[in-house]
Tab-separated table of C-alpha atoms in Angstrom:
chain	number	residue	atom	x	y	z
G	72	UNK	CA	15.505	14.200	-5.720
G	73	UNK	CA	12.664	12.787	-7.981
G	74	UNK	CA	15.548	10.953	-9.870
G	75	UNK	CA	16.519	9.217	-6.608
G	76	UNK	CA	12.883	8.067	-5.805
G	77	UNK	CA	11.893	7.647	-9.453
G	78	UNK	CA	8.536	9.018	-11.138
G	79	UNK	CA	5.564	7.253	-12.049
G	80	UNK	CA	4.014	8.098	-15.370
G	81	UNK	CA	0.453	9.408	-14.978
G	82	UNK	CA	1.018	10.513	-11.290
G	83	UNK	CA	1.998	13.811	-9.806
G	84	UNK	CA	5.725	14.211	-8.995
G	85	UNK	CA	6.724	15.166	-5.346
G	86	UNK	CA	10.027	16.599	-4.192
G	87	UNK	CA	10.170	14.016	-1.309
G	88	UNK	CA	8.787	10.675	-0.321
G	89	UNK	CA	5.014	10.876	-0.880
G	90	UNK	CA	2.405	10.170	1.836
G	91	UNK	CA	-0.372	7.717	1.000
G	92	UNK	CA	-3.337	7.884	3.407
G	93	UNK	CA	-5.370	4.643	3.922
G	94	UNK	CA	-9.187	4.644	3.904
G	95	UNK	CA	-10.481	1.105	4.604
G	96	UNK	CA	-14.246	0.831	3.744
G	97	UNK	CA	-14.459	-2.337	5.572
G	98	UNK	CA	-16.070	-3.878	8.897
G	99	UNK	CA	-13.020	-6.160	9.473
G	100	UNK	CA	-9.775	-4.381	8.654
G	101	UNK	CA	-6.859	-5.217	11.374
G	102	UNK	CA	-6.280	-1.725	12.405
G	103	UNK	CA	-9.343	0.315	11.955
G	104	UNK	CA	-12.081	-2.032	10.821
G	105	UNK	CA	-15.664	-0.533	10.848
G	106	UNK	CA	-14.636	3.104	11.685
G	107	UNK	CA	-14.907	4.216	8.149
G	108	UNK	CA	-17.459	1.930	6.842
G	109	UNK	CA	-20.169	4.341	5.918
G	110	UNK	CA	-19.595	6.201	2.565
G	111	UNK	CA	-19.937	9.667	4.005
G	112	UNK	CA	-17.804	8.921	7.000
G	113	UNK	CA	-15.197	7.320	4.770
G	114	UNK	CA	-15.072	10.371	2.228
G	115	UNK	CA	-14.823	12.650	5.294
G	116	UNK	CA	-11.915	10.624	6.623
G	117	UNK	CA	-10.060	10.887	3.133
G	118	UNK	CA	-10.553	14.519	2.969
G	119	UNK	CA	-9.301	14.790	6.823
G	120	UNK	CA	-6.095	12.656	5.591
G	121	UNK	CA	-5.352	15.160	2.807
G	122	UNK	CA	-5.753	18.106	5.383
G	123	UNK	CA	-3.222	16.256	7.518
G	124	UNK	CA	-0.751	15.998	4.766
G	125	UNK	CA	-1.573	13.023	2.658
G	126	UNK	CA	-0.706	13.397	-1.038
G	127	UNK	CA	-2.872	10.505	-2.254
G	128	UNK	CA	-5.413	8.338	-0.650
G	129	UNK	CA	-5.900	4.723	-1.037
G	130	UNK	CA	-9.504	3.428	-0.892
G	131	UNK	CA	-10.114	-0.369	-0.311
G	132	UNK	CA	-13.104	-2.477	0.592
G	133	UNK	CA	-11.639	-5.797	1.047
G	134	UNK	CA	-9.506	-6.720	4.272
G	135	UNK	CA	-6.379	-8.520	3.354
G	136	UNK	CA	-5.336	-9.072	7.191
G	137	UNK	CA	-3.978	-12.621	7.871
G	138	UNK	CA	-6.750	-15.044	7.836
G	139	UNK	CA	-9.270	-12.890	6.173
G	140	UNK	CA	-11.991	-14.286	4.042
G	141	UNK	CA	-12.785	-12.539	0.650
G	142	UNK	CA	-15.765	-10.245	0.216
G	143	UNK	CA	-18.171	-10.739	-2.757
G	144	UNK	CA	-17.244	-8.458	-5.920
G	145	UNK	CA	-20.747	-6.773	-5.530
G	146	UNK	CA	-20.212	-5.719	-1.946
G	147	UNK	CA	-16.670	-4.534	-2.828
G	148	UNK	CA	-17.991	-2.351	-5.434
G	149	UNK	CA	-20.821	-1.103	-3.271
G	150	UNK	CA	-18.242	-0.053	-0.656
G	151	UNK	CA	-15.478	1.522	-2.878
G	152	UNK	CA	-16.879	3.152	-5.927
G	153	UNK	CA	-19.004	5.874	-4.182
G	154	UNK	CA	-15.979	6.772	-1.936
G	155	UNK	CA	-13.647	6.916	-4.960
G	156	UNK	CA	-16.047	9.029	-6.998
G	157	UNK	CA	-16.658	11.599	-4.228
G	158	UNK	CA	-12.957	11.952	-3.234
G	159	UNK	CA	-12.031	12.421	-6.679
G	160	UNK	CA	-14.730	15.119	-7.262
G	161	UNK	CA	-13.263	16.858	-4.492
G	162	UNK	CA	-9.680	16.947	-6.256
G	163	UNK	CA	-8.093	14.185	-4.111
G	164	UNK	CA	-5.416	11.952	-5.917
G	165	UNK	CA	-7.133	8.538	-5.427
G	166	UNK	CA	-5.565	5.049	-5.432
G	167	UNK	CA	-7.861	2.014	-5.336
G	168	UNK	CA	-6.824	-0.943	-3.208
G	169	UNK	CA	-8.370	-4.035	-4.890
G	170	UNK	CA	-7.454	-7.528	-6.357
G	171	UNK	CA	-10.368	-7.513	-8.768
G	172	UNK	CA	-10.310	-6.126	-12.261
G	173	UNK	CA	-14.006	-4.978	-12.272
G	174	UNK	CA	-13.501	-2.949	-9.153
G	175	UNK	CA	-10.259	-1.376	-10.563
G	176	UNK	CA	-11.973	-0.630	-13.919
G	177	UNK	CA	-15.163	0.980	-12.313
G	178	UNK	CA	-12.933	2.891	-9.805
G	179	UNK	CA	-10.764	4.133	-12.548
G	180	UNK	CA	-13.921	5.283	-14.427
G	181	UNK	CA	-15.016	6.931	-11.081
G	182	UNK	CA	-11.818	8.822	-11.068
G	183	UNK	CA	-9.009	6.799	-9.345
G	184	UNK	CA	-5.523	7.373	-11.026
G	185	UNK	CA	-3.497	4.294	-9.338
G	186	UNK	CA	-4.408	0.731	-8.837
G	187	UNK	CA	-2.896	-0.886	-5.834
G	188	UNK	CA	-3.263	-4.752	-6.234
G	189	UNK	CA	-1.706	-6.625	-3.330
G	190	UNK	CA	-1.616	-9.575	-5.599
G	191	UNK	CA	0.415	-7.789	-8.315
G	192	UNK	CA	-2.073	-8.889	-10.960
G	193	UNK	CA	-1.970	-12.549	-9.825
G	194	UNK	CA	-5.539	-12.774	-8.189
G	195	UNK	CA	-7.555	-11.953	-11.195
G	196	UNK	CA	-6.337	-12.720	-14.570
G	197	UNK	CA	-8.235	-9.768	-16.164
G	198	UNK	CA	-6.371	-7.221	-13.863
G	199	UNK	CA	-3.387	-6.656	-16.016
G	200	UNK	CA	-5.361	-6.324	-19.307
G	201	UNK	CA	-7.757	-3.889	-17.590
G	202	UNK	CA	-5.108	-1.715	-16.157
G	203	UNK	CA	-3.305	-1.757	-19.426
G	204	UNK	CA	-6.266	-0.747	-21.390
G	205	UNK	CA	-6.914	1.944	-19.143
G	206	UNK	CA	-3.211	3.224	-19.086
G	207	UNK	CA	-3.222	3.536	-15.362
G	208	UNK	CA	-0.175	3.440	-12.939
G	209	UNK	CA	-0.048	-0.062	-11.205
G	210	UNK	CA	1.475	-1.155	-7.906
G	211	UNK	CA	3.121	-4.503	-8.077
G	212	UNK	CA	3.353	-6.092	-4.621
G	213	UNK	CA	5.269	-9.197	-3.637
G	214	UNK	CA	2.624	-11.811	-2.810
G	215	UNK	CA	2.371	-15.503	-2.400
G	216	UNK	CA	-1.246	-16.252	-1.960
G	217	UNK	CA	-4.577	-15.065	-0.177
G	218	UNK	CA	-4.829	-14.046	3.261
G	219	UNK	CA	-6.312	-17.570	4.494
G	220	UNK	CA	-2.924	-19.174	3.673
G	221	UNK	CA	-0.402	-16.613	3.287
G	222	UNK	CA	1.103	-17.150	7.052
G	223	UNK	CA	2.039	-20.670	5.837
G	224	UNK	CA	3.977	-19.299	2.950
G	225	UNK	CA	6.367	-17.267	4.974
G	226	UNK	CA	9.392	-19.403	4.351
G	227	UNK	CA	12.574	-18.062	2.913
G	228	UNK	CA	16.386	-18.764	2.847
G	229	UNK	CA	17.311	-15.265	1.776
G	230	UNK	CA	14.204	-13.097	2.140
G	231	UNK	CA	15.601	-9.903	0.486
G	232	UNK	CA	17.116	-11.986	-2.557
G	233	UNK	CA	13.899	-14.108	-2.980
G	234	UNK	CA	11.521	-11.163	-2.640
G	235	UNK	CA	13.405	-9.278	-5.187
G	236	UNK	CA	13.757	-12.122	-7.753
G	237	UNK	CA	9.864	-12.826	-7.370
G	238	UNK	CA	9.125	-8.919	-7.782
G	239	UNK	CA	11.440	-8.914	-10.913
G	240	UNK	CA	9.484	-11.855	-12.354
G	241	UNK	CA	6.168	-10.266	-11.628
G	242	UNK	CA	7.140	-6.910	-13.141
G	243	UNK	CA	8.314	-8.640	-16.233
G	244	UNK	CA	4.991	-10.643	-16.501
G	245	UNK	CA	2.967	-7.288	-15.883
G	246	UNK	CA	4.874	-5.579	-18.685
G	247	UNK	CA	4.468	-8.515	-20.910
G	248	UNK	CA	0.841	-7.954	-20.238
G	249	UNK	CA	0.808	-4.534	-21.603
G	250	UNK	CA	1.383	-2.157	-18.707
G	251	UNK	CA	4.138	0.214	-19.390
G	252	UNK	CA	7.080	-0.156	-17.063
G	253	UNK	CA	7.090	3.661	-16.525
G	254	UNK	CA	3.820	3.169	-14.901
G	255	UNK	CA	4.876	0.594	-12.307
G	256	UNK	CA	5.427	0.900	-8.571
G	257	UNK	CA	6.816	-1.924	-6.530
G	258	UNK	CA	5.854	-2.884	-2.887
G	259	UNK	CA	7.767	-5.613	-0.850
G	260	UNK	CA	4.522	-6.579	0.694
G	261	UNK	CA	5.381	-6.394	4.383
G	262	UNK	CA	3.344	-8.561	6.432
G	263	UNK	CA	2.105	-10.623	3.407
G	264	UNK	CA	3.620	-14.167	3.756
G	265	UNK	CA	6.229	-12.638	5.941
G	266	UNK	CA	7.202	-13.014	9.669
G	267	UNK	CA	8.540	-10.112	11.657
G	268	UNK	CA	12.407	-10.810	10.938
G	269	UNK	CA	11.316	-11.019	7.324
G	270	UNK	CA	9.861	-7.528	7.380
G	271	UNK	CA	12.766	-5.983	9.197
G	272	UNK	CA	15.255	-7.603	6.815
G	273	UNK	CA	13.333	-6.199	3.951
G	274	UNK	CA	13.423	-2.587	5.365
G	275	UNK	CA	17.053	-3.010	5.916
G	276	UNK	CA	17.430	-4.239	2.368
G	277	UNK	CA	15.339	-1.413	0.561
G	278	UNK	CA	18.411	-0.624	-1.587
G	279	UNK	CA	18.388	-4.112	-3.354
G	280	UNK	CA	14.680	-3.489	-4.032
G	281	UNK	CA	15.249	-0.038	-5.450
G	282	UNK	CA	17.751	-1.634	-7.860
G	283	UNK	CA	14.702	-2.989	-9.622
G	284	UNK	CA	14.645	0.456	-11.198
G	285	UNK	CA	11.119	1.277	-10.169
G	286	UNK	CA	9.646	3.552	-7.584
G	287	UNK	CA	9.208	1.877	-4.113
G	288	UNK	CA	6.175	1.921	-2.030
G	289	UNK	CA	6.516	0.921	1.636
G	290	UNK	CA	3.344	-0.160	3.670
G	291	UNK	CA	4.468	-0.967	7.180
G	292	UNK	CA	1.759	1.026	8.919
G	293	UNK	CA	0.598	-0.533	12.245
G	294	UNK	CA	1.768	-4.002	11.014
G	295	UNK	CA	2.320	-6.973	13.305
G	296	UNK	CA	6.083	-6.842	13.043
G	297	UNK	CA	6.044	-3.369	14.714
G	298	UNK	CA	3.909	-4.906	17.518
G	299	UNK	CA	6.638	-7.558	17.982
G	300	UNK	CA	9.386	-4.784	18.023
G	301	UNK	CA	7.461	-2.781	20.744
G	302	UNK	CA	6.331	-5.499	22.838
G	303	UNK	CA	8.004	-5.463	26.352
G	304	UNK	CA	9.551	-8.753	27.577
G	305	UNK	CA	6.740	-11.149	28.698
G	306	UNK	CA	3.886	-8.699	27.489
G	307	UNK	CA	1.658	-8.984	24.486
G	308	UNK	CA	2.170	-6.502	21.652
G	309	UNK	CA	0.573	-3.206	21.793
G	310	UNK	CA	-2.698	-2.940	19.558
G	311	UNK	CA	-2.582	-1.742	16.225
G	312	UNK	CA	-3.641	1.757	16.936
G	313	UNK	CA	-0.771	2.076	19.448
G	314	UNK	CA	1.899	1.772	16.609
G	315	UNK	CA	1.778	4.832	14.965
G	316	UNK	CA	4.862	6.398	16.392
G	317	UNK	CA	6.791	3.366	15.189
G	318	UNK	CA	5.160	3.621	11.815
G	319	UNK	CA	6.357	7.284	11.581
G	320	UNK	CA	9.895	6.011	12.452
G	321	UNK	CA	9.788	3.618	9.587
G	322	UNK	CA	8.392	6.208	7.255
G	323	UNK	CA	11.530	8.465	8.068
G	324	UNK	CA	13.792	5.697	7.621
G	325	UNK	CA	12.120	4.466	4.370
G	326	UNK	CA	12.179	8.103	3.065
G	327	UNK	CA	15.786	8.553	3.718
G	328	UNK	CA	16.610	5.019	1.846
G	329	UNK	CA	14.722	6.549	-1.227
G	330	UNK	CA	11.236	5.241	-0.933
G	331	UNK	CA	8.819	6.859	-3.595
G	332	UNK	CA	5.980	6.715	-0.985
G	333	UNK	CA	4.793	5.358	2.313
G	334	UNK	CA	1.281	3.999	2.998
G	335	UNK	CA	-0.068	4.832	6.493
G	336	UNK	CA	-3.256	5.012	8.412
G	337	UNK	CA	-2.187	8.016	10.675
G	338	UNK	CA	-0.905	10.764	8.280
G	339	UNK	CA	0.000	13.797	10.569
G	340	UNK	CA	3.148	11.952	12.151
G	341	UNK	CA	4.430	10.426	8.836
G	342	UNK	CA	3.889	13.808	6.874
G	343	UNK	CA	6.132	15.372	9.390
G	344	UNK	CA	8.667	12.634	9.265
G	345	UNK	CA	8.972	12.507	5.558
G	346	UNK	CA	9.616	16.151	5.510
G	347	UNK	CA	12.322	16.039	8.290
G	348	UNK	CA	13.836	13.471	6.061
G	349	UNK	CA	13.707	15.629	3.082
G	350	UNK	CA	15.260	18.610	5.052
G	351	UNK	CA	18.173	16.361	6.153
G	352	UNK	CA	18.728	15.357	2.506
G	353	UNK	CA	18.940	18.809	1.434
G	354	UNK	CA	21.252	19.612	4.209
G	355	UNK	CA	23.739	16.779	3.321
């Protein structure tokens, strides 16, 4: 089954879709802002996610919700590095969620083994050289601009075709910058410069994205499009923390479609979902 999902040089191999748990060390993330802002609390939460079934933990110190302002680099470092260091010291497979090369570099030094850059290396020109020099695996996400302006960029004629083409171009640029193709993961960037119909179309079109030939990370957890799907007629969408069952449904569907990993805030339901998907694959 690893051949279906692909493997990432420098990371463990799992016999099913992997589960990436989220630790937001921020006061303002859309789904859980402030809950894990203290280092000790954030580390405990990361360990709890592993106990609930997370295969790796993604630590981020900057909210990328729509409209969010950027945090200073020094503050991002202060938030992220101690959490990465302490989780890595406990044997956790740690990913760092950052758009800054210096944060990525220090996180790798502290024990992170994957760099998850939502800009795919576009926000900081030093990111690709730093990751290449470190030999670290790298997530290339589809991105059209920073949070303040990304909603205005959600304009597509053929969202699956355009996202696939833009990801292919970005992958080529990252490889030209020195990162080995065997270390790349791709992410369609659900919710980033995309409206709900775009996100749903991308989930329906995962086969086209997998045709790019690299393992696929799907990060749908608690996002706005799920709120739109769940909203009853005439009612407001449910708040982010009431979208976990819907997230687990997307996780199961993504796993069946061959995703390499899913990135989620609430791990237990998704860990169960991907195991059920794997059992169905084995029975086919």
